Amino acid sequence: MTEIVIETRGLTKYFGDYCAVNNLDLSIRRGAIYGFLGPNGCGKSTTMRLLTGLLTPCAGEVRVLGNELPQQAEALRRKIGYMTQKFSLYDNLSVMENLQFVAQIYGLTKRQSPQRIAQLLALYHLEDKQKVRAGALSGGQKQRLALAAATLHEPPLLLLDEPTSAVDPENRREFWERLFDLSDAGTTILVSTHYMDEAERCHGLAILELGQKRADASPQQLMRQLKASVFLLQGDNLRQLGKQLAPMSEVISTAQIGNTLRVLLAPALAEPQQWLQRQLPGTSLQRVEPNLEDVFVATTGVGYAKSAQN
Amino acid sequence: MPSLRRINAIMFKELRQLARDRITFAMIVMIPLIQLVLFGYAINTDVRQVPSAVVDLAGTAQSRQLIYDLEASQVVQFSHRFDSVVQAEQAMTSGVVAAVLVLPADFQRRLALRQQGVLLQPVAQWITDGSDPLLSGAVSVLSQLPLTLQGIDSSNNPAAVMQVVRYFNPEQRTAVNIVPGLIAVILTMTMVLFTSAAVVREREQGNMEFLITTPMQPLELMLGKIVPYIAVGCIQTGIILGLGHLLFAVPLPLHWLSLLVVTLLFILASLTLGLIISTRATTQLQAMQVTVFILLPSILLSGFMFPYAAMPLAAQWLAEVLPATHFVRMIRAVVLRDAQWWTLSYDVVYLAGFTLVGLVIATLRFKKRLD
Ligand SMILES: Nc1ncnc2c1ncn2[C@@H]1O[C@H](COP(=O)(O)OP(=O)(O)OP(=O)(O)O)[C@@H](O)[C@H]1O
Ligand SMILES: [Mg+2]
């Protein structure tokens, strides 16, 4: 199961002068759930569109399921399911009508499609919503419908662009259960997100910033490999301490979390704990294992880290 | 190879959406209905009751008789009476009247001399507001009336040099000419707008991004989008012709098959025009603007309002490009003159060619990509 399903070399896309995807190398195995994690505008959607053949790359090579893009985009269409960031089914058609439409477009036969649709309605808990117009569904229901539509023709590759942006945590878990089912069955899934908990579930993860890949490994590896050190501070004047530390060049970021202040220190420091204690005499501090958010903040540079504090 | 199943899927989806869009659905019926009634009743090139003034400097029995006779013709209505030409001119400048009849003080003498064949000059004068050629043209017809000392003598009309026999619309009713032409205008408006909006809407609402990642082919999408509106166009044509017959006694065509052929050709041409627009426009508002851009020349140059023959050559060339021009010509031929469609081969071939070329252009221009 080490077959490579998606491979890109130097993938680049410009919109005018703006470089939305910059020299991206990807290599994604069959059956993996692979995440794109990154702030708004970092090029997640653009990358997905490049991988589906919706956009033509300005430079670089793309091979998806053995098809060279953009030349063989048409051959790829039957083999992928794409769930767009914005709901792209028809608001004024019912759940059932939408699914029937998609089934016909994908060429399911009259025999196959009722079975398949019934199966999907049950799987995504939409049975009692069959006759409801898609526009009247809740955010989570819409996303389940979109996933049902994207998987209707059982494609070996799924591209999901922020599939759970309007979904509550409970439904998000449920949604991910379905993704793992699909992955188990051999479907490769590409999913973009800016939720850490979601990114943490992926088998592989690319952290994108300004169209560039900053890191690419499994979430566990990324956390283990993080060179920056993480400390939790406790005390009375956390706001004050945070303001004091933030401008220092040794400090990557500070973030208040309830009664603690989480401080990320640059890897260059030889003895980070002593250094920090020296800056803040009398404050209790404790070194902790980095989590994915720390990895994200440390790898995506200062701009985002500073803005995340506010 | 286009898949019939996919074309069907798009077609039925389109019909469903159309049926659920109450306003658009209502417009399909209301546009032809309202326009027909408005145009049919309001537009009349047969000018009557032009508000006029009279400056009667003669004040004789004959001059009063003339004024009376002219009013009886119903072309003019003498609403004002002035003592001097200057006053009458002022009234015309301010727009109160559109024509002034001046009867000179020696009207009586001139009339007598003219009747004896001594005088060849006119005996009276019409001053008309030439800024409206249609009005002043109607009034100038009055100058030809046979005038004698006994008043206007219509019984003793000298035989015309040439006889005019009016075929097809002997009573010269404008509605008879307007109603078939109105089909062209309404179909241009609705067909072009509906299809362009139907495709652009998918792009605007984000459906297109999904649709183009499916195996759906551009031609399938185009055909699926067109077919429902063919039915819509036929319904609208039916409404206009049926109501035109009921309200304005516009004759029904003798050859229904010819009506169907020319109408379908025009509907298809308009729909492909809409498709071409949709490959360029990114919002429904843009689609609307381009439609209006095409609609105005279709109303003004197609021969619907003003005679094609009266247009300068350059305008005629431009008009020839518009599908509406060809359709106005054909529908009038079929409805008013009972022509058969194959006798109109030039226009038939043009519209068929327009559709074919348009469909190819639209299909080629439609990219299954976002950039
Ligand atoms: N069609 C386009 N024309 C011009 N610029 C574009 C276009 N599409 C995207 N961009 C730009 O490219 C950059 C990346 O956009 P993209 O939509 O890929 O971001 P994203 O990572 O999906 O963000 P988000 O999390 O907000 O969805 C943005 O700065 C955006 O403004
Ligand atoms: Mg995006």
XYZ file of C-alpha atoms and ligand atoms in Angstrom:
713
model
C 0.000 0.000 0.000
C 2.741 2.469 -0.789
C 1.440 3.359 -4.203
C 1.699 7.116 -4.833
C -1.608 8.609 -5.906
C -0.772 12.295 -6.084
C 2.609 13.577 -7.066
C 3.605 17.143 -7.828
C 6.984 18.657 -8.618
C 7.506 22.403 -8.411
C 3.789 23.098 -8.718
C 3.340 26.851 -9.099
C 0.335 29.056 -9.745
C 0.308 32.798 -10.243
C -2.752 35.029 -10.275
C -1.309 38.014 -12.075
C 1.761 38.910 -10.051
C 0.562 37.126 -6.970
C 2.024 33.725 -6.339
C -0.769 31.681 -4.770
C 1.052 28.334 -4.881
C 4.804 28.376 -4.837
C 6.974 25.489 -5.936
C 4.970 22.822 -4.179
C 6.208 19.240 -4.014
C 3.672 16.698 -2.834
C 3.691 12.962 -2.641
C 0.578 11.307 -1.277
C 0.076 7.581 -0.808
C -2.991 5.596 -1.647
C -5.482 5.291 1.194
C -4.015 8.145 3.188
C -5.933 10.991 4.707
C -3.735 13.904 3.879
C -4.347 17.352 5.321
C -3.579 20.842 4.136
C -3.278 23.037 7.180
C -2.813 26.753 6.798
C -4.183 30.211 7.465
C -6.747 31.922 5.232
C -5.414 32.704 1.792
C -2.402 30.398 2.024
C -3.409 28.547 -1.135
C -5.289 25.466 0.098
C -8.203 25.859 -2.285
C -5.932 26.838 -5.145
C -3.851 23.690 -4.637
C -6.975 21.523 -4.635
C -8.171 23.166 -7.833
C -4.795 22.537 -9.423
C -5.030 18.876 -8.426
C -8.507 18.506 -9.939
C -7.507 20.213 -13.182
C -9.808 23.164 -12.522
C -6.839 25.509 -12.697
C -3.851 25.191 -15.000
C -0.488 25.360 -13.284
C 1.949 28.064 -14.366
C 4.845 25.704 -13.792
C 5.541 22.257 -12.424
C 4.302 18.751 -12.980
C 1.171 17.185 -11.588
C 0.269 13.538 -11.751
C -2.964 12.412 -10.140
C -4.028 8.762 -10.245
C -1.645 8.260 -13.124
C -3.052 11.156 -15.155
C -0.803 14.002 -16.187
C -2.500 17.328 -15.587
C -3.699 19.449 -17.214
C -3.600 17.293 -20.397
C -5.493 14.317 -18.993
C -7.899 16.241 -16.790
C -10.939 14.756 -18.513
C -9.898 11.177 -17.809
C -9.460 12.104 -14.160
C -12.993 13.465 -13.714
C -14.652 10.082 -13.209
C -12.126 9.065 -10.613
C -12.326 11.981 -8.236
C -14.917 13.372 -5.890
C -14.540 17.042 -5.122
C -16.304 18.859 -2.329
C -15.928 22.585 -2.858
C -15.410 25.044 -0.044
C -18.650 26.826 -0.876
C -21.722 24.591 -1.035
C -22.032 23.776 -4.703
C -25.211 21.724 -4.967
C -28.556 23.288 -5.847
C -30.298 25.159 -3.041
C -33.710 24.944 -4.658
C -33.580 21.216 -5.250
C -34.350 18.719 -2.509
C -31.744 16.413 -0.999
C -33.102 13.534 -3.059
C -33.240 15.538 -6.293
C -29.695 16.732 -5.824
C -28.412 13.212 -5.333
C -30.405 11.907 -8.274
C -28.969 14.661 -10.430
C -25.410 13.822 -9.425
C -26.066 10.108 -9.993
C -27.250 10.812 -13.525
C -24.309 13.079 -14.250
C -21.918 10.335 -13.166
C -23.766 7.873 -15.331
C -25.105 5.517 -12.661
C -27.715 3.255 -14.157
C -31.381 3.397 -13.217
C -30.871 0.176 -11.259
C -27.793 1.271 -9.366
C -28.726 4.766 -8.382
C -31.722 4.227 -6.014
C -29.695 1.665 -4.076
C -26.640 3.821 -3.861
C -28.652 6.908 -2.878
C -30.526 5.006 -0.169
C -27.209 3.747 1.158
C -25.767 7.258 1.299
C -28.882 8.773 2.880
C -28.622 6.220 5.657
C -24.887 6.624 6.057
C -25.057 10.391 6.347
C -28.265 10.528 8.388
C -30.245 12.350 5.763
C -33.147 9.921 5.397
C -35.662 12.194 7.059
C -34.426 15.154 5.016
C -34.935 13.600 1.597
C -37.656 16.004 0.568
C -36.144 19.094 2.166
C -34.599 21.652 -0.159
C -30.852 21.783 0.193
C -31.040 25.511 0.878
C -33.082 24.820 4.013
C -30.572 22.399 5.538
C -28.325 23.317 8.454
C -24.629 23.847 7.829
C -23.713 20.375 9.007
C -26.470 18.697 7.018
C -25.393 20.555 3.903
C -21.871 19.322 4.334
C -23.031 15.738 4.801
C -25.081 16.077 1.643
C -22.079 17.458 -0.206
C -19.949 14.564 0.994
C -22.639 12.110 -0.055
C -22.678 13.701 -3.513
C -18.889 13.671 -3.782
C -18.685 9.987 -2.865
C -21.726 8.858 -4.829
C -19.737 7.338 -7.680
C -17.246 5.768 -5.236
C -14.176 7.606 -6.467
C -10.735 6.385 -5.423
C -9.704 9.962 -4.631
C -11.635 12.532 -2.612
C -10.720 16.186 -2.337
C -12.514 17.961 0.470
C -12.045 21.695 0.798
C -12.723 22.705 4.402
C -15.495 20.146 4.725
C -16.298 20.817 8.358
C -16.163 24.590 8.566
C -19.814 24.818 9.637
C -20.035 21.637 11.679
C -20.267 21.278 15.450
C -17.632 19.157 17.250
C -19.980 16.204 17.704
C -20.852 16.098 14.014
C -17.245 16.742 13.115
C -16.237 13.540 14.922
C -18.965 11.659 13.141
C -17.846 13.148 9.832
C -14.290 12.004 10.466
C -15.474 8.515 11.327
C -16.931 8.358 7.819
C -13.651 9.611 6.358
C -11.730 6.874 8.158
C -14.217 4.305 6.848
C -13.573 5.536 3.330
C -9.839 5.588 3.901
C -9.966 2.030 5.207
C -11.723 1.014 2.028
C -8.788 2.379 0.073
C -9.991 5.873 -0.800
C -7.320 8.525 -0.726
C -8.594 11.691 0.903
C -7.203 15.163 0.663
C -8.697 17.527 3.172
C -7.996 21.163 3.899
C -8.636 22.660 7.281
C -7.613 25.242 9.781
C -8.759 23.249 12.783
C -5.897 21.734 14.773
C -7.904 18.827 16.144
C -8.903 17.932 12.625
C -5.373 18.253 11.275
C -4.180 15.988 14.058
C -6.325 13.143 12.760
C -4.664 13.119 9.343
C -2.105 10.493 8.381
C -0.003 13.119 6.678
C -0.040 16.842 6.933
C 1.310 19.729 4.895
C 1.489 23.088 6.592
C 1.096 25.797 3.991
C 1.864 29.472 4.248
C 1.829 32.032 1.455
C 1.596 29.250 -1.074
C 4.679 27.480 0.253
C 4.942 24.230 2.104
C 6.479 24.835 5.541
C 6.304 21.279 6.856
C 5.210 17.876 5.619
C 5.012 14.789 7.858
C 2.576 13.005 10.108
C 1.224 15.208 12.919
C 3.008 13.073 15.521
C 6.317 13.462 13.733
C 5.800 17.174 13.387
C 5.163 17.532 17.105
C 8.121 15.350 17.983
C 10.451 17.136 15.639
C 9.546 20.623 16.779
C 12.753 22.262 17.933
C 11.076 25.122 19.700
C 10.399 24.628 23.399
C 7.032 25.192 24.995
C 6.361 26.456 28.515
C 3.257 27.005 30.547
C 3.407 29.937 32.945
C 1.139 30.444 35.905
C 0.694 33.582 37.896
C -1.455 36.647 38.488
C -0.326 39.004 35.847
C -0.470 36.851 32.757
C -1.609 39.609 30.398
C 1.223 41.749 31.595
C 3.776 38.954 31.254
C 2.598 38.187 27.771
C 3.008 41.788 26.686
C 6.481 41.830 28.190
C 7.634 38.645 26.438
C 6.046 39.047 23.028
C 8.463 41.646 21.552
C 11.567 39.617 22.492
C 13.303 37.971 19.559
C 13.747 34.696 21.477
C 9.977 34.388 21.896
C 8.081 32.968 18.937
C 4.673 33.454 20.430
C 2.701 33.809 23.607
C -0.913 32.842 24.023
C -3.097 32.993 27.073
C -5.102 29.848 27.653
C -7.372 30.222 30.660
C -5.218 30.659 33.736
C -1.985 29.814 31.974
C 0.243 31.513 29.467
C 1.669 29.322 26.752
C 5.071 30.508 25.585
C 6.908 29.251 22.549
C 10.657 29.822 22.618
C 12.968 29.847 19.611
C 15.076 26.683 19.157
C 18.287 28.774 19.162
C 18.219 29.120 22.940
C 20.639 26.723 24.584
C 18.940 26.572 27.962
C 15.449 27.845 27.425
C 14.095 27.142 30.907
C 16.871 29.070 32.679
C 16.570 31.885 30.186
C 12.852 32.222 30.713
C 13.186 32.006 34.501
C 15.729 34.804 34.346
C 13.307 36.997 32.441
C 10.479 36.345 34.868
C 11.805 35.773 38.353
C 9.237 34.411 40.718
C 6.873 33.034 38.065
C 6.141 29.337 38.106
C 6.822 27.729 34.750
C 6.646 24.248 33.433
C 8.000 22.767 30.238
C 5.373 20.829 28.219
C 5.254 18.737 25.085
C 4.468 20.753 21.962
C 1.017 20.297 20.422
C 0.070 20.784 16.797
C -0.871 24.384 17.326
C 2.665 25.039 18.536
C 3.999 23.377 15.424
C 1.668 25.462 13.316
C 2.618 28.722 15.011
C 6.331 27.939 14.965
C 6.374 26.940 11.304
C 4.082 29.571 9.866
C 6.232 32.438 10.994
C 5.774 35.512 13.010
C 3.084 37.314 11.068
C 0.432 34.793 11.791
C 1.617 34.141 15.330
C 1.369 37.782 16.294
C -2.049 38.140 14.703
C -3.250 35.015 16.504
C -2.605 36.657 19.852
C -5.298 39.243 19.319
C -20.293 11.331 -27.605
C -22.863 13.402 -25.718
C -24.767 11.317 -23.208
C -28.535 11.547 -23.472
C -28.815 10.710 -19.804
C -26.754 13.670 -18.742
C -28.581 16.037 -21.091
C -31.806 14.754 -19.567
C -30.496 15.264 -16.055
C -29.593 18.871 -16.744
C -32.857 19.505 -18.571
C -35.068 18.202 -15.790
C -33.036 19.983 -13.160
C -33.474 23.200 -15.134
C -37.221 22.672 -15.452
C -37.549 21.973 -11.740
C -35.617 25.080 -10.839
C -37.658 27.118 -13.280
C -40.926 25.846 -11.862
C -39.783 26.760 -8.353
C -38.672 30.239 -9.285
C -42.090 31.878 -8.993
C -41.123 35.277 -10.353
C -39.349 33.961 -13.411
C -42.190 31.577 -14.010
C -44.708 34.405 -13.784
C -42.609 36.523 -16.119
C -42.769 33.868 -18.820
C -46.492 34.536 -19.044
C -46.683 38.139 -17.906
C -44.052 39.632 -20.217
C -45.814 38.671 -23.448
C -49.235 39.411 -21.978
C -48.521 42.915 -20.735
C -46.310 43.883 -23.649
C -48.860 42.706 -26.130
C -51.642 44.727 -24.581
C -49.447 47.804 -24.197
C -47.949 47.721 -27.651
C -51.135 46.625 -29.349
C -53.238 49.414 -27.906
C -50.718 52.154 -27.520
C -48.688 52.043 -30.697
C -50.483 53.469 -33.635
C -48.724 55.035 -36.581
C -52.092 55.964 -38.081
C -52.045 59.569 -36.840
C -55.330 61.102 -35.666
C -56.491 64.198 -33.828
C -53.300 66.215 -34.115
C -53.747 69.243 -31.816
C -53.832 72.229 -34.152
C -54.495 75.940 -34.250
C -56.187 77.999 -36.885
C -55.447 81.604 -37.848
C -58.463 82.595 -39.876
C -57.686 86.030 -41.309
C -60.462 85.701 -43.881
C -63.383 85.007 -41.592
C -65.774 84.115 -44.427
C -68.339 81.376 -44.704
C -65.997 79.425 -47.008
C -63.100 79.612 -44.577
C -65.299 78.383 -41.745
C -66.579 75.584 -43.960
C -63.008 74.541 -44.734
C -62.087 74.463 -41.069
C -65.139 72.383 -40.355
C -64.389 69.944 -43.180
C -60.779 69.527 -42.109
C -61.812 68.726 -38.592
C -64.269 66.191 -39.919
C -61.350 64.327 -41.486
C -60.233 63.559 -37.871
C -56.606 64.063 -38.777
C -56.470 67.402 -36.979
C -58.365 68.916 -34.136
C -58.480 72.692 -33.962
C -58.098 73.284 -30.271
C -56.880 76.875 -30.558
C -57.775 79.928 -32.554
C -55.401 82.852 -32.933
C -55.647 86.255 -34.519
C -52.067 86.436 -35.716
C -49.501 84.032 -37.073
C -47.011 85.144 -34.395
C -49.308 83.996 -31.607
C -49.809 80.671 -33.353
C -46.067 80.218 -33.730
C -45.613 80.794 -30.023
C -48.218 78.143 -29.282
C -46.331 75.730 -31.507
C -42.989 76.515 -29.876
C -44.409 75.829 -26.452
C -45.831 72.559 -27.735
C -49.506 73.351 -27.292
C -50.238 72.648 -30.925
C -48.362 70.675 -33.545
C -49.856 72.300 -36.645
C -51.249 75.691 -37.622
C -53.616 76.401 -40.478
C -53.263 79.956 -41.824
C -56.093 81.233 -43.988
C -55.034 84.548 -45.566
C -57.342 87.574 -45.659
C -57.804 87.137 -49.436
C -58.570 83.452 -49.074
C -61.915 83.858 -50.833
C -60.372 85.605 -53.858
C -57.508 83.131 -54.180
C -59.883 80.218 -54.051
C -62.042 81.693 -56.771
C -59.049 82.448 -59.013
C -57.663 79.005 -58.490
C -60.909 77.395 -59.404
C -60.899 79.326 -62.657
C -57.422 78.022 -63.299
C -55.851 81.487 -63.195
C -53.962 81.088 -59.959
C -51.596 78.188 -59.397
C -50.313 79.241 -55.981
C -51.793 77.675 -52.821
C -54.732 79.389 -51.180
C -53.846 78.600 -47.574
C -50.877 77.479 -45.545
C -50.136 74.705 -43.051
C -47.336 75.322 -40.586
C -46.374 72.027 -38.974
C -44.000 70.985 -36.240
C -41.431 69.188 -38.370
C -39.586 67.875 -35.317
C -42.071 64.997 -35.406
C -41.997 63.783 -38.996
C -44.843 61.357 -38.411
C -47.247 64.108 -37.275
C -46.282 66.668 -39.875
C -46.419 63.979 -42.534
C -49.995 63.155 -41.588
C -50.972 66.823 -41.734
C -49.340 67.399 -45.091
C -51.681 64.811 -46.577
C -54.453 67.349 -45.940
C -52.847 69.792 -48.372
C -53.811 67.477 -51.228
C -57.540 67.626 -50.559
C -59.630 68.830 -53.499
C -60.853 72.242 -52.417
C -63.663 74.199 -54.110
C -65.723 77.235 -53.251
C -68.323 74.820 -51.910
C -65.839 73.245 -49.482
C -63.895 70.031 -49.740
C -65.353 67.984 -52.516
C -64.524 64.405 -51.903
C -67.182 63.043 -54.225
C -65.633 64.682 -57.215
C -62.197 63.214 -56.639
C -60.186 63.395 -59.822
C -59.057 59.902 -60.788
C -55.654 59.039 -59.362
C -52.862 58.473 -61.818
C -52.041 55.202 -60.104
C -54.282 52.961 -58.160
C -53.239 51.538 -54.801
C -54.627 48.146 -53.818
C -53.861 47.066 -50.269
C -53.238 43.381 -49.793
C -53.047 41.666 -46.383
C -53.983 44.598 -44.161
C -56.537 46.620 -46.073
C -57.661 48.653 -43.064
C -54.040 49.644 -42.429
C -54.226 48.733 -38.751
C -50.895 49.117 -36.993
C -51.579 46.289 -34.542
C -51.589 43.789 -37.383
C -48.027 44.746 -38.158
C -46.916 45.181 -34.543
C -48.161 41.935 -33.004
C -46.098 39.435 -35.022
C -43.058 41.685 -34.679
C -43.639 41.774 -30.957
C -42.895 38.043 -30.841
C -39.403 38.860 -32.058
C -38.835 41.462 -29.380
C -40.199 39.397 -26.520
C -38.396 36.231 -27.561
C -35.139 38.140 -27.970
C -35.524 39.492 -24.480
C -36.609 36.346 -22.663
C -34.686 33.708 -24.596
C -31.340 35.495 -24.526
C -31.716 36.529 -20.922
C -33.011 33.197 -19.613
C -30.258 31.074 -21.095
C -27.425 33.442 -20.327
C -28.688 33.870 -16.775
C -29.273 30.121 -16.387
C -25.631 29.328 -17.091
C -24.168 32.346 -15.321
C -26.283 31.631 -12.237
C -24.520 28.305 -11.833
C -21.198 30.064 -11.970
C -22.300 32.807 -9.606
C -23.727 30.429 -7.030
C -20.728 28.127 -7.145
C -22.502 25.144 -8.754
C -20.223 25.335 -11.766
C -17.098 24.521 -9.785
C -18.653 21.194 -8.869
C -20.251 20.596 -12.245
C -17.035 20.959 -14.197
C -15.241 18.406 -12.050
C -17.830 15.844 -13.151
C -17.721 14.009 -16.500
C -20.386 16.402 -17.840
C -19.433 17.724 -21.290
C -19.905 21.344 -22.415
C -22.215 20.358 -25.271
C -24.372 18.311 -22.880
C -24.667 21.272 -20.559
C -25.537 23.602 -23.439
C -28.207 21.298 -24.860
C -29.657 20.551 -21.446
C -29.935 24.256 -20.756
C -31.506 25.108 -24.116
C -34.260 22.539 -24.416
C -36.523 23.718 -21.558
C -36.501 27.228 -22.927
C -37.577 26.086 -26.362
C -40.856 25.111 -24.754
C -40.986 28.448 -22.956
C -40.490 30.298 -26.244
C -43.271 28.319 -27.910
C -45.638 29.108 -25.047
C -44.856 32.804 -25.326
C -45.392 32.780 -29.070
C -48.717 31.064 -28.529
C -49.798 33.678 -25.995
C -48.914 36.575 -28.275
C -50.551 35.172 -31.379
C -53.638 33.917 -29.532
C -54.237 37.149 -27.661
C -53.303 39.197 -30.724
C -56.054 37.384 -32.559
C -58.599 37.869 -29.788
C -57.829 41.490 -28.924
C -56.596 42.969 -32.169
C -58.037 40.632 -34.787
C -54.576 39.793 -36.050
C -55.068 36.938 -38.514
C -53.890 33.483 -37.531
C -51.400 31.908 -39.899
C -52.652 29.572 -42.555
C -49.596 27.337 -42.428
C -48.979 26.267 -38.857
C -45.997 24.169 -39.770
C -44.297 27.217 -41.248
C -45.035 29.145 -38.086
C -43.466 26.367 -36.048
C -40.395 26.170 -38.264
C -39.596 29.877 -38.289
C -40.365 30.290 -34.583
C -38.183 27.336 -33.593
C -35.358 28.646 -35.731
C -35.519 31.999 -34.041
C -35.833 30.531 -30.555
C -32.764 28.390 -31.183
C -30.793 31.311 -32.563
C -31.688 33.458 -29.547
C -30.857 30.676 -27.112
C -27.425 30.143 -28.613
C -26.856 33.875 -28.430
C -27.646 33.629 -24.729
C -25.190 30.751 -24.393
C -22.419 32.726 -26.052
C -23.056 35.582 -23.633
C -22.955 33.156 -20.728
C -19.458 32.021 -21.616
C -18.249 35.569 -21.085
C -20.446 37.081 -18.376
C -19.530 36.255 -14.802
C -22.580 37.680 -13.044
C -26.267 37.677 -13.869
C -26.179 41.467 -13.925
C -23.571 41.381 -16.673
C -25.671 38.904 -18.613
C -28.611 41.280 -18.252
C -26.602 44.240 -19.510
C -25.417 42.412 -22.610
C -28.984 41.291 -23.263
C -30.197 44.893 -23.196
C -27.322 45.789 -25.485
C -28.684 43.308 -28.028
C -32.334 44.009 -27.307
C -32.286 47.708 -28.221
C -31.040 47.281 -31.802
C -33.377 44.301 -32.119
C -36.298 46.613 -31.367
C -35.094 49.578 -33.383
C -33.357 48.011 -36.382
C -35.178 44.739 -36.938
C -38.043 46.384 -38.782
C -40.304 45.849 -35.789
C -40.826 49.600 -35.266
C -39.365 51.327 -38.292
C -39.350 50.040 -41.850
C -36.180 48.203 -42.793
C -36.363 49.699 -46.288
C -36.063 53.220 -44.881
C -32.769 52.527 -43.107
C -29.403 53.582 -44.516
C -27.266 50.806 -45.927
C -24.919 50.540 -42.946
C -27.852 50.166 -40.575
C -29.316 47.500 -42.841
C -26.092 45.523 -42.686
C -26.108 45.750 -38.929
C -29.738 44.728 -38.883
C -28.942 41.703 -41.051
C -26.629 40.405 -38.347
C -29.396 40.395 -35.754
C -31.522 37.248 -35.684
C -34.545 39.419 -34.847
C -34.444 41.114 -38.270
C -34.733 37.798 -40.059
C -37.462 36.624 -37.766
C -39.532 39.819 -38.072
C -39.410 39.366 -41.816
C -40.392 35.694 -41.647
C -43.077 35.903 -38.991
C -44.829 38.737 -40.832
C -44.642 36.721 -44.004
C -46.047 33.628 -42.328
C -48.717 35.241 -40.165
C -49.837 38.131 -42.345
C -49.129 36.901 -45.830
C -49.589 33.151 -45.372
C -46.150 32.418 -46.733
C -44.629 28.939 -46.560
C -41.344 28.595 -44.743
C -39.401 27.292 -47.732
C -40.176 30.427 -49.686
C -38.189 32.343 -47.075
C -35.024 30.379 -47.661
C -32.554 33.240 -47.146
C -33.766 33.985 -43.625
C -34.228 30.303 -42.800
C -30.672 29.506 -43.813
C -29.286 32.508 -41.945
C -30.952 31.578 -38.652
C -30.026 27.913 -38.979
C -26.424 28.875 -39.700
C -26.414 31.362 -36.833
C -27.558 28.658 -34.435
C -25.031 26.115 -35.601
C -22.083 28.473 -35.571
C -23.231 29.945 -32.252
C -23.486 26.540 -30.630
C -20.005 25.632 -31.795
C -18.588 28.925 -30.527
C -20.334 28.588 -27.168
C -19.167 24.993 -26.764
C -15.592 25.834 -27.675
C -15.531 28.905 -25.490
C -16.942 27.027 -22.525
C -13.912 25.890 -20.586
C -14.039 23.136 -18.057
C -11.640 25.208 -16.044
C -11.771 28.158 -13.719
C -8.943 30.182 -15.291
N -9.103 33.466 -9.172
C -8.221 34.164 -8.430
N -7.727 35.334 -8.887
C -6.837 36.040 -8.168
N -6.379 35.674 -6.975
C -6.832 34.526 -6.451
C -7.781 33.718 -7.150
N -8.052 32.630 -6.400
C -7.306 32.759 -5.289
N -6.577 33.889 -5.295
C -5.627 34.332 -4.272
O -4.768 33.287 -3.985
C -4.515 33.171 -2.605
C -4.853 31.778 -2.125
O -6.248 31.586 -2.212
P -6.948 30.247 -1.740
O -8.380 30.381 -2.022
O -6.231 29.097 -2.318
O -6.705 30.298 -0.180
P -7.202 29.262 0.934
O -5.997 28.710 1.561
O -8.160 28.297 0.363
O -7.911 30.233 1.945
P -9.232 29.969 2.832
O -8.796 29.263 4.059
O -9.686 31.343 3.156
O -10.185 29.210 2.008
C -5.358 34.251 -1.941
O -4.514 35.323 -1.603
C -6.335 34.670 -2.987
O -6.595 36.031 -2.889
Mg -10.081 27.896 0.575
